[in-house]
Amino acid sequence: MNGSKTLSTAALAMALGLAAMLDAGAVSPPTYPGDSIYLLKVALTDQHGTPVALDRYAGHPTVVSMFYGSCPHICPMLVASTARLQRELPEAQRDRMKVLFVSFDPGDTPALLGEVLEKQGIDSKGWTLARTSADEVRLVAATLGIRYKQLPDGSFSHATILTLLDPQGRPLARTERFTDPEPEFRAALAAATAR
Amino acid sequence: MRQPAFAIGAALLLSLAGTAGAAAPATRAVDIPGGRFTSVLPVAPGVYETVVPAYTLDATAVTNAQFLAFVSTRPEWRRGTAPALFADERYLERWAGPLALGERVAPDAPVTGVSWFAARAYCGAQGARLPRWIEWEFAAAADESRTDARADPAWRQRMLDWYGERGGRPLGAVGRDAASYYGTHDLAAGVWEWVEDSNALLVSSDNREQGDPDLMKFCGAGALTMQDREAYAVLMRIAMLSSLEARYTTRDLGFRCAGRKVTR
């Protein structure tokens, strides 16, 4: 039994290796579940100018959304409300919650993204505000179910939705009431960070 | 030892399938010069007129045979392999198998049951892209002899007749309709077609509405201020596309690409 098991394991490994070879240039390696947002491969740059991937906080519960740097009202509110959600968690759980916001605006610079956090007095540890190309913005938005369009004056008209991801990148909860999320969303966040 | 042999055999079969699929006839793209255009959707509050830059558009929708050639070389887009994030459970469901069309799916008919992600990946692999809505609308405004036939009730009727006809009947070969002024086929009466900005169509063009907490998720009611009551034939397209998430697929929804080089 043992021998044949080893053999079939080796066979499986070879088959997988072959599959991986055939898969060259594939969208993503099969490391996440099929409904994980982390399957989307996009090249992000964070507020420090560091290249990062969508799954940079894999392994942690993460709150994701989209915004843009020059957005006058809603986006600062989004950042402030999310920081408040974090503060309202029991102290031991706060650091377990990560935040990843992707900008609609490919023109947002790391410096501008950093300022957004600074203005709100947010310690950027565990927070990522990221920019990417226009092409990838549309992919991220489609993946998160966030509708938006750029207006002729360069601003963006957009839905604002917070999504809580589990450590594998699967959506646990969503809210459109980001200034005052439903009890279900708060409960999901509390539970996810308690583990 | 059988399993690796089997896997290699399967790999050979797959590569053969890839070769066979690659024989699908290439799509011809046509030049669309663009120009001043009045859309049914506002580009800014109260503004419907815009200038569409020149672009190229596939003369016909992507066919089953063409999409089969694509998935033959891109395993991650095969039915059963494409993750749920990028394609729902009905993805390519009419095909007999992940690499087989079967009897009831015509190779030269438009491929349907594809998600926005899959359609976008297909066009990207061709060095092309999905058309933007305004590009689809601009091209679809033409009839056989005019660049903008929308004022003609016959133009509208053709689109409306197609809505009425749909319903279970098998899809025919692409390019059956007479060529438009630009050389495109089947825009008014073929399949529903994905566009790059499908998820932007009913977003309000007035970003001041974002200040109202009750409007933080747009229902689009404000965006649909019809400038022309007769525009509803086209607005039905918009409503349909707007109702879809990017991973959704339907039996009547296909796509064509834009931005491909025109071969002369």
Short mmCIF file of C-alpha atoms in Angstrom, two decimals:
data_model
loop_
_atom_site.label_atom_id
_atom_site.label_comp_id
_atom_site.label_asym_id
_atom_site.label_seq_id
_atom_site.Cartn_x
_atom_site.Cartn_y
_atom_site.Cartn_z
CA MET A 1 0.00 0.00 0.00
CA ASN A 2 2.68 2.36 1.09
CA GLY A 3 4.79 1.76 -2.00
CA SER A 4 1.93 2.25 -4.40
CA LYS A 5 0.88 5.38 -2.55
CA THR A 6 4.37 6.82 -2.93
CA LEU A 7 4.32 5.88 -6.58
CA SER A 8 0.99 7.53 -7.22
CA THR A 9 2.15 10.59 -5.32
CA ALA A 10 5.20 10.76 -7.56
CA ALA A 11 2.96 10.28 -10.59
CA LEU A 12 0.69 13.05 -9.40
CA ALA A 13 3.67 15.32 -8.84
CA MET A 14 4.87 14.63 -12.39
CA ALA A 15 1.42 15.26 -13.80
CA LEU A 16 1.22 18.51 -11.85
CA GLY A 17 4.66 19.48 -13.08
CA LEU A 18 3.54 18.84 -16.61
CA ALA A 19 0.38 20.82 -16.02
CA ALA A 20 2.52 23.65 -14.69
CA MET A 21 4.66 23.54 -17.83
CA LEU A 22 1.56 23.62 -20.02
CA ASP A 23 0.33 26.43 -17.87
CA ALA A 24 3.24 28.72 -18.69
CA GLY A 25 1.95 32.25 -18.89
CA ALA A 26 -1.16 31.36 -16.91
CA VAL A 27 -3.08 33.98 -14.98
CA SER A 28 -2.04 32.56 -11.62
CA PRO A 29 -0.69 29.54 -9.85
CA PRO A 30 -3.42 27.46 -8.18
CA THR A 31 -2.54 28.53 -4.66
CA TYR A 32 -5.90 30.07 -3.72
CA PRO A 33 -9.49 28.81 -3.84
CA GLY A 34 -11.39 29.46 -7.09
CA ASP A 35 -13.37 32.35 -5.64
CA SER A 36 -10.37 34.07 -4.07
CA ILE A 37 -9.77 37.62 -5.19
CA TYR A 38 -6.06 36.88 -4.82
CA LEU A 39 -6.22 34.87 -8.06
CA LEU A 40 -6.17 38.19 -9.86
CA LYS A 41 -2.59 39.11 -10.68
CA VAL A 42 -2.09 42.85 -10.95
CA ALA A 43 1.03 44.95 -10.46
CA LEU A 44 0.38 47.47 -7.69
CA THR A 45 2.67 50.13 -6.25
CA ASP A 46 2.11 51.12 -2.63
CA GLN A 47 2.49 54.47 -0.83
CA HIS A 48 6.20 53.78 -0.30
CA GLY A 49 6.76 53.20 -4.02
CA THR A 50 7.18 49.46 -3.41
CA PRO A 51 5.79 47.03 -6.01
CA VAL A 52 3.20 44.80 -4.31
CA ALA A 53 0.60 42.21 -5.33
CA LEU A 54 -3.08 42.05 -4.45
CA ASP A 55 -2.30 39.17 -2.08
CA ARG A 56 0.29 41.03 -0.02
CA TYR A 57 -1.84 40.51 3.11
CA ALA A 58 -2.71 36.88 2.37
CA GLY A 59 -2.90 35.05 5.67
CA HIS A 60 -4.67 37.95 7.38
CA PRO A 61 -8.25 39.22 7.30
CA THR A 62 -8.12 42.23 5.00
CA VAL A 63 -10.51 45.06 4.21
CA VAL A 64 -10.33 46.05 0.55
CA SER A 65 -11.88 48.89 -1.40
CA MET A 66 -11.17 51.44 -4.12
CA PHE A 67 -10.75 55.21 -3.92
CA TYR A 68 -8.62 57.91 -5.55
CA GLY A 69 -6.16 60.42 -4.16
CA SER A 70 -7.68 63.68 -5.35
CA CYS A 71 -11.22 62.67 -4.42
CA PRO A 72 -12.63 65.56 -2.38
CA HIS A 73 -15.15 64.08 0.04
CA ILE A 74 -15.99 60.42 -0.13
CA CYS A 75 -12.48 59.00 -0.23
CA PRO A 76 -11.14 60.76 2.87
CA MET A 77 -14.36 59.61 4.60
CA LEU A 78 -13.70 56.07 3.42
CA VAL A 79 -10.18 56.10 4.83
CA ALA A 80 -11.28 57.70 8.11
CA SER A 81 -14.21 55.30 8.54
CA THR A 82 -12.03 52.28 7.92
CA ALA A 83 -9.48 53.53 10.45
CA ARG A 84 -12.33 53.95 12.93
CA LEU A 85 -13.51 50.39 12.29
CA GLN A 86 -10.00 49.26 13.15
CA ARG A 87 -9.84 51.38 16.32
CA GLU A 88 -13.16 49.98 17.48
CA LEU A 89 -11.78 46.44 17.49
CA PRO A 90 -10.44 45.06 20.79
CA GLU A 91 -6.85 46.21 21.10
CA ALA A 92 -5.36 42.73 20.69
CA GLN A 93 -7.16 42.32 17.36
CA ARG A 94 -6.37 45.64 15.69
CA ASP A 95 -3.07 44.65 14.15
CA ARG A 96 -4.63 41.54 12.63
CA MET A 97 -6.85 43.63 10.39
CA LYS A 98 -5.08 44.74 7.21
CA VAL A 99 -6.31 47.36 4.76
CA LEU A 100 -5.72 47.43 1.00
CA PHE A 101 -7.23 50.21 -1.10
CA VAL A 102 -6.56 50.47 -4.83
CA SER A 103 -6.80 53.84 -6.53
CA PHE A 104 -9.04 54.41 -9.57
CA ASP A 105 -6.53 56.98 -10.74
CA PRO A 106 -3.40 55.62 -12.46
CA GLY A 107 -1.96 59.13 -12.02
CA ASP A 108 -1.85 58.84 -8.22
CA THR A 109 1.76 58.90 -7.03
CA PRO A 110 3.10 57.05 -3.99
CA ALA A 111 3.71 60.47 -2.38
CA LEU A 112 0.06 61.45 -2.83
CA LEU A 113 -1.11 58.09 -1.47
CA GLY A 114 1.16 58.51 1.54
CA GLU A 115 -0.30 61.96 2.19
CA VAL A 116 -3.81 60.55 2.29
CA LEU A 117 -2.77 58.39 5.26
CA GLU A 118 -0.72 61.14 6.88
CA LYS A 119 -3.58 63.63 6.76
CA GLN A 120 -5.73 61.18 8.70
CA GLY A 121 -2.95 60.45 11.17
CA ILE A 122 -2.91 56.77 10.19
CA ASP A 123 0.14 54.67 10.93
CA SER A 124 0.71 53.04 7.56
CA LYS A 125 1.73 49.71 9.09
CA GLY A 126 -0.81 47.17 7.87
CA TRP A 127 -2.26 49.70 5.45
CA THR A 128 -1.67 49.77 1.73
CA LEU A 129 -2.92 52.48 -0.57
CA ALA A 130 -1.89 51.40 -4.04
CA ARG A 131 -1.96 52.59 -7.62
CA THR A 132 -1.90 50.56 -10.82
CA SER A 133 -2.43 50.97 -14.59
CA ALA A 134 -5.81 51.96 -16.04
CA ASP A 135 -6.09 48.49 -17.53
CA GLU A 136 -5.58 46.82 -14.17
CA VAL A 137 -7.86 49.28 -12.36
CA ARG A 138 -10.72 47.94 -14.45
CA LEU A 139 -9.80 44.36 -13.58
CA VAL A 140 -9.61 45.10 -9.85
CA ALA A 141 -12.94 46.94 -9.97
CA ALA A 142 -14.61 44.11 -11.89
CA THR A 143 -13.29 41.60 -9.38
CA LEU A 144 -14.58 43.60 -6.42
CA GLY A 145 -17.88 44.44 -8.15
CA ILE A 146 -17.19 48.17 -7.94
CA ARG A 147 -18.73 50.27 -10.70
CA TYR A 148 -16.96 53.44 -11.75
CA LYS A 149 -16.22 55.72 -14.64
CA GLN A 150 -13.84 58.54 -15.31
CA LEU A 151 -15.48 61.85 -16.10
CA PRO A 152 -14.24 64.37 -18.68
CA ASP A 153 -12.74 66.55 -15.92
CA GLY A 154 -10.51 63.65 -14.82
CA SER A 155 -12.45 62.89 -11.64
CA PHE A 156 -14.10 59.52 -11.01
CA SER A 157 -17.69 58.67 -10.34
CA HIS A 158 -17.68 55.45 -8.36
CA ALA A 159 -19.45 53.16 -5.97
CA THR A 160 -17.83 52.81 -2.57
CA ILE A 161 -17.93 49.31 -1.19
CA LEU A 162 -15.89 47.77 1.61
CA THR A 163 -15.17 44.06 1.25
CA LEU A 164 -13.76 41.98 4.08
CA LEU A 165 -11.57 39.15 2.78
CA ASP A 166 -10.65 36.02 4.68
CA PRO A 167 -6.95 35.07 4.89
CA GLN A 168 -7.31 33.22 1.57
CA GLY A 169 -8.80 36.22 -0.21
CA ARG A 170 -12.41 35.05 -0.24
CA PRO A 171 -15.09 37.66 0.49
CA LEU A 172 -16.55 37.27 3.98
CA ALA A 173 -18.71 40.40 4.09
CA ARG A 174 -19.47 43.50 2.07
CA THR A 175 -20.92 46.86 2.93
CA GLU A 176 -21.95 49.92 0.99
CA ARG A 177 -22.57 51.76 4.28
CA PHE A 178 -18.90 52.33 4.91
CA THR A 179 -19.46 55.24 7.31
CA ASP A 180 -21.62 53.02 9.48
CA PRO A 181 -21.36 49.35 8.47
CA GLU A 182 -24.18 46.96 9.28
CA PRO A 183 -23.82 44.86 12.47
CA GLU A 184 -23.22 41.81 10.23
CA PHE A 185 -20.14 43.41 8.72
CA ARG A 186 -18.77 44.47 12.11
CA ALA A 187 -19.42 41.01 13.52
CA ALA A 188 -17.62 39.35 10.60
CA LEU A 189 -14.63 41.65 11.09
CA ALA A 190 -14.53 41.01 14.83
CA ALA A 191 -14.75 37.25 14.30
CA ALA A 192 -12.12 37.19 11.56
CA THR A 193 -9.60 39.15 13.64
CA ALA A 194 -10.30 37.12 16.81
CA ARG A 195 -8.62 34.02 15.41
CA MET B 1 3.62 4.62 -13.72
CA ARG B 2 0.46 4.78 -15.77
CA GLN B 3 -0.51 8.20 -14.61
CA PRO B 4 2.46 10.13 -16.02
CA ALA B 5 2.11 8.23 -19.29
CA PHE B 6 -1.53 9.17 -19.34
CA ALA B 7 -0.70 12.77 -18.53
CA ILE B 8 1.81 12.94 -21.36
CA GLY B 9 -0.73 11.34 -23.71
CA ALA B 10 -3.29 13.90 -22.62
CA ALA B 11 -0.76 16.67 -23.15
CA LEU B 12 -0.11 15.44 -26.68
CA LEU B 13 -3.82 15.34 -27.36
CA LEU B 14 -4.13 18.85 -26.01
CA SER B 15 -1.38 20.16 -28.21
CA LEU B 16 -2.97 18.44 -31.21
CA ALA B 17 -6.29 20.02 -30.31
CA GLY B 18 -4.46 23.32 -30.12
CA THR B 19 -3.09 22.91 -33.61
CA ALA B 20 -6.47 21.96 -34.99
CA GLY B 21 -8.17 24.87 -33.22
CA ALA B 22 -5.60 27.35 -34.49
CA ALA B 23 -6.89 26.72 -38.01
CA ALA B 24 -10.01 28.78 -37.27
CA PRO B 25 -10.27 31.62 -39.80
CA ALA B 26 -8.87 34.89 -38.50
CA THR B 27 -11.20 37.79 -37.84
CA ARG B 28 -11.06 40.80 -40.11
CA ALA B 29 -11.03 44.21 -38.49
CA VAL B 30 -12.37 47.35 -40.13
CA ASP B 31 -11.39 50.99 -39.72
CA ILE B 32 -13.91 53.23 -38.03
CA PRO B 33 -12.91 56.86 -38.46
CA GLY B 34 -14.73 58.12 -35.36
CA GLY B 35 -15.99 61.68 -35.08
CA ARG B 36 -18.58 63.80 -33.35
CA PHE B 37 -21.28 61.59 -31.86
CA THR B 38 -24.33 61.92 -29.66
CA SER B 39 -24.55 59.00 -27.27
CA VAL B 40 -27.67 57.86 -25.48
CA LEU B 41 -25.66 58.05 -22.25
CA PRO B 42 -24.40 61.34 -20.82
CA VAL B 43 -20.61 61.71 -20.79
CA ALA B 44 -20.94 64.47 -18.19
CA PRO B 45 -24.03 65.91 -16.48
CA GLY B 46 -26.33 66.95 -19.31
CA VAL B 47 -23.66 66.41 -21.97
CA TYR B 48 -24.37 63.75 -24.59
CA GLU B 49 -22.18 64.89 -27.45
CA THR B 50 -18.62 63.70 -27.57
CA VAL B 51 -15.84 63.06 -30.07
CA VAL B 52 -15.03 59.38 -30.63
CA PRO B 53 -11.39 58.87 -31.66
CA ALA B 54 -10.67 56.64 -34.66
CA TYR B 55 -10.47 52.92 -33.88
CA THR B 56 -10.67 49.51 -35.48
CA LEU B 57 -13.43 47.01 -34.76
CA ASP B 58 -13.74 43.34 -35.67
CA ALA B 59 -16.15 42.95 -38.58
CA THR B 60 -17.74 39.97 -36.82
CA ALA B 61 -18.15 38.53 -33.34
CA VAL B 62 -15.61 35.97 -32.11
CA THR B 63 -16.70 32.47 -33.14
CA ASN B 64 -16.75 29.18 -31.25
CA ALA B 65 -13.90 27.86 -33.41
CA GLN B 66 -11.80 30.92 -32.63
CA PHE B 67 -12.47 30.71 -28.92
CA LEU B 68 -11.68 26.98 -28.98
CA ALA B 69 -8.29 27.79 -30.52
CA PHE B 70 -7.73 30.26 -27.68
CA VAL B 71 -8.55 27.87 -24.84
CA SER B 72 -6.49 25.17 -26.53
CA THR B 73 -3.38 27.25 -25.94
CA ARG B 74 -4.57 28.88 -22.69
CA PRO B 75 -5.58 26.09 -20.29
CA GLU B 76 -6.48 28.53 -17.55
CA TRP B 77 -9.46 29.70 -19.62
CA ARG B 78 -10.91 26.23 -20.20
CA ARG B 79 -14.29 25.31 -18.80
CA GLY B 80 -13.68 23.48 -15.54
CA THR B 81 -10.31 25.18 -15.07
CA ALA B 82 -11.19 28.88 -15.17
CA PRO B 83 -11.71 29.87 -11.52
CA ALA B 84 -15.15 30.92 -10.29
CA LEU B 85 -13.71 34.39 -9.71
CA PHE B 86 -13.43 34.87 -13.48
CA ALA B 87 -16.28 32.78 -14.91
CA ASP B 88 -19.52 31.52 -13.41
CA GLU B 89 -20.67 27.90 -13.44
CA ARG B 90 -22.38 28.27 -16.84
CA TYR B 91 -19.18 29.27 -18.63
CA LEU B 92 -19.13 27.68 -22.12
CA GLU B 93 -21.82 25.28 -20.93
CA ARG B 94 -23.15 24.59 -24.42
CA TRP B 95 -19.86 23.13 -25.56
CA ALA B 96 -19.64 19.32 -25.41
CA GLY B 97 -16.43 19.51 -23.38
CA PRO B 98 -13.61 21.84 -22.36
CA LEU B 99 -11.95 21.27 -25.74
CA ALA B 100 -14.89 20.08 -27.84
CA LEU B 101 -17.76 22.04 -29.38
CA GLY B 102 -19.97 19.02 -30.07
CA GLU B 103 -22.85 18.60 -32.48
CA ARG B 104 -25.13 21.42 -31.46
CA VAL B 105 -22.55 24.20 -31.38
CA ALA B 106 -21.61 25.57 -34.81
CA PRO B 107 -17.92 26.45 -35.16
CA ASP B 108 -18.75 29.56 -37.18
CA ALA B 109 -21.45 30.83 -34.81
CA PRO B 110 -20.59 33.50 -32.25
CA VAL B 111 -19.18 32.09 -29.05
CA THR B 112 -21.51 32.75 -26.11
CA GLY B 113 -21.45 31.81 -22.47
CA VAL B 114 -18.23 33.74 -21.94
CA SER B 115 -17.52 36.08 -19.05
CA TRP B 116 -16.14 39.61 -19.38
CA PHE B 117 -12.85 38.37 -17.95
CA ALA B 118 -12.60 35.61 -20.57
CA ALA B 119 -13.60 37.92 -23.41
CA ARG B 120 -11.03 40.44 -22.30
CA ALA B 121 -8.32 37.78 -22.04
CA TYR B 122 -9.15 36.56 -25.55
CA CYS B 123 -8.81 40.02 -27.08
CA GLY B 124 -5.65 40.67 -25.07
CA ALA B 125 -4.10 37.47 -26.43
CA GLN B 126 -4.74 38.81 -29.96
CA GLY B 127 -3.01 42.08 -29.21
CA ALA B 128 -6.48 43.64 -29.19
CA ARG B 129 -8.97 44.78 -26.55
CA LEU B 130 -12.70 44.88 -25.95
CA PRO B 131 -14.41 47.89 -27.52
CA ARG B 132 -15.61 50.63 -25.21
CA TRP B 133 -19.37 51.19 -25.14
CA ILE B 134 -19.11 54.43 -27.08
CA GLU B 135 -17.23 52.56 -29.81
CA TRP B 136 -19.86 49.85 -30.01
CA GLU B 137 -22.64 52.44 -30.06
CA PHE B 138 -20.88 54.54 -32.71
CA ALA B 139 -20.43 51.57 -35.05
CA ALA B 140 -23.95 50.26 -34.42
CA ALA B 141 -25.42 53.63 -35.42
CA ALA B 142 -24.55 52.89 -39.05
CA ASP B 143 -26.72 51.00 -41.51
CA GLU B 144 -25.66 49.75 -44.94
CA SER B 145 -25.34 53.21 -46.47
CA ARG B 146 -25.19 55.79 -43.67
CA THR B 147 -22.85 56.39 -40.75
CA ASP B 148 -25.71 57.42 -38.48
CA ALA B 149 -29.07 55.92 -39.37
CA ARG B 150 -30.55 56.22 -35.91
CA ALA B 151 -33.19 58.75 -36.93
CA ASP B 152 -34.62 56.19 -39.35
CA PRO B 153 -37.37 54.09 -37.72
CA ALA B 154 -36.20 51.12 -39.82
CA TRP B 155 -32.85 51.16 -38.04
CA ARG B 156 -34.53 51.02 -34.66
CA GLN B 157 -36.98 48.39 -35.77
CA ARG B 158 -34.19 46.05 -36.78
CA MET B 159 -32.76 46.14 -33.30
CA LEU B 160 -36.18 45.72 -31.71
CA ASP B 161 -37.07 42.83 -34.01
CA TRP B 162 -33.96 41.04 -32.84
CA TYR B 163 -34.96 41.42 -29.20
CA GLY B 164 -38.29 39.85 -30.13
CA GLU B 165 -36.74 37.01 -32.09
CA ARG B 166 -34.32 35.86 -29.46
CA GLY B 167 -35.24 32.89 -27.38
CA GLY B 168 -33.75 29.47 -27.73
CA ARG B 169 -33.21 29.50 -31.48
CA PRO B 170 -29.73 28.27 -32.40
CA LEU B 171 -27.20 30.91 -33.29
CA GLY B 172 -26.24 31.10 -36.94
CA ALA B 173 -22.87 31.84 -38.51
CA VAL B 174 -21.38 35.27 -37.94
CA GLY B 175 -21.45 37.73 -40.84
CA ARG B 176 -24.83 36.75 -42.23
CA ASP B 177 -26.26 40.27 -42.12
CA ALA B 178 -25.30 42.68 -44.88
CA ALA B 179 -22.15 44.65 -44.15
CA SER B 180 -22.66 48.06 -42.61
CA TYR B 181 -21.25 51.27 -44.06
CA TYR B 182 -18.05 50.46 -42.16
CA GLY B 183 -18.00 46.77 -43.06
CA THR B 184 -19.19 45.42 -39.70
CA HIS B 185 -21.78 42.67 -39.44
CA ASP B 186 -24.50 41.72 -36.95
CA LEU B 187 -24.14 44.64 -34.54
CA ALA B 188 -27.88 45.25 -34.45
CA ALA B 189 -28.92 41.63 -34.59
CA GLY B 190 -26.39 39.01 -33.58
CA VAL B 191 -25.70 38.43 -29.92
CA TRP B 192 -25.40 40.71 -26.93
CA GLU B 193 -21.79 41.83 -26.82
CA TRP B 194 -19.52 42.61 -23.90
CA VAL B 195 -17.79 45.99 -23.83
CA GLU B 196 -14.72 47.03 -21.88
CA ASP B 197 -16.66 49.45 -19.69
CA SER B 198 -19.74 47.28 -19.15
CA ASN B 199 -19.60 48.00 -15.43
CA ALA B 200 -19.44 51.76 -15.95
CA LEU B 201 -22.50 52.30 -18.10
CA LEU B 202 -25.03 53.24 -15.48
CA VAL B 203 -22.63 55.00 -13.14
CA SER B 204 -23.81 58.54 -12.60
CA SER B 205 -21.90 61.12 -14.59
CA ASP B 206 -22.39 63.57 -11.74
CA ASN B 207 -19.81 62.80 -9.09
CA ARG B 208 -21.40 65.28 -6.69
CA GLU B 209 -23.91 62.56 -5.97
CA GLN B 210 -21.14 60.78 -4.13
CA GLY B 211 -21.58 63.26 -1.31
CA ASP B 212 -25.00 61.87 -0.53
CA PRO B 213 -24.68 58.82 1.72
CA ASP B 214 -27.92 57.44 0.31
CA LEU B 215 -26.38 57.36 -3.14
CA MET B 216 -23.09 55.76 -2.25
CA LYS B 217 -23.92 52.81 -4.40
CA PHE B 218 -25.35 54.12 -7.61
CA CYS B 219 -28.60 52.70 -8.76
CA GLY B 220 -28.11 54.46 -12.06
CA ALA B 221 -31.57 56.00 -12.07
CA GLY B 222 -30.03 59.43 -12.41
CA ALA B 223 -27.69 58.28 -15.14
CA LEU B 224 -30.54 57.16 -17.32
CA THR B 225 -31.93 60.54 -18.15
CA MET B 226 -32.96 59.67 -21.65
CA GLN B 227 -32.18 62.44 -24.01
CA ASP B 228 -34.28 60.79 -26.67
CA ARG B 229 -37.27 58.60 -25.97
CA GLU B 230 -36.55 56.74 -29.16
CA ALA B 231 -33.22 55.65 -27.79
CA TYR B 232 -34.70 52.78 -25.84
CA ALA B 233 -33.67 50.20 -28.42
CA VAL B 234 -30.06 50.94 -27.52
CA LEU B 235 -30.81 51.52 -23.85
CA MET B 236 -32.00 47.92 -23.62
CA ARG B 237 -28.45 46.87 -24.48
CA ILE B 238 -27.11 49.10 -21.77
CA ALA B 239 -29.57 47.82 -19.20
CA MET B 240 -28.66 44.24 -20.08
CA LEU B 241 -24.90 44.81 -19.82
CA SER B 242 -25.26 46.80 -16.63
CA SER B 243 -27.13 43.99 -14.95
CA LEU B 244 -24.15 41.65 -15.29
CA GLU B 245 -21.20 41.05 -13.03
CA ALA B 246 -17.93 40.54 -14.89
CA ARG B 247 -17.92 36.81 -14.10
CA TYR B 248 -21.43 36.18 -15.43
CA THR B 249 -22.14 34.32 -18.63
CA THR B 250 -25.33 33.96 -20.66
CA ARG B 251 -26.29 31.98 -23.75
CA ASP B 252 -26.86 35.08 -25.83
CA LEU B 253 -23.84 37.08 -24.78
CA GLY B 254 -20.68 37.06 -26.85
CA PHE B 255 -18.15 39.69 -27.88
CA ARG B 256 -15.95 41.10 -30.59
CA CYS B 257 -12.58 42.80 -30.20
CA ALA B 258 -11.38 46.29 -31.07
CA GLY B 259 -7.98 47.76 -31.65
CA ARG B 260 -6.77 44.95 -33.90
CA LYS B 261 -4.58 45.91 -36.84
CA VAL B 262 -6.51 46.15 -40.09
CA THR B 263 -5.07 43.80 -42.69
CA ARG B 264 -5.14 45.18 -46.21
#
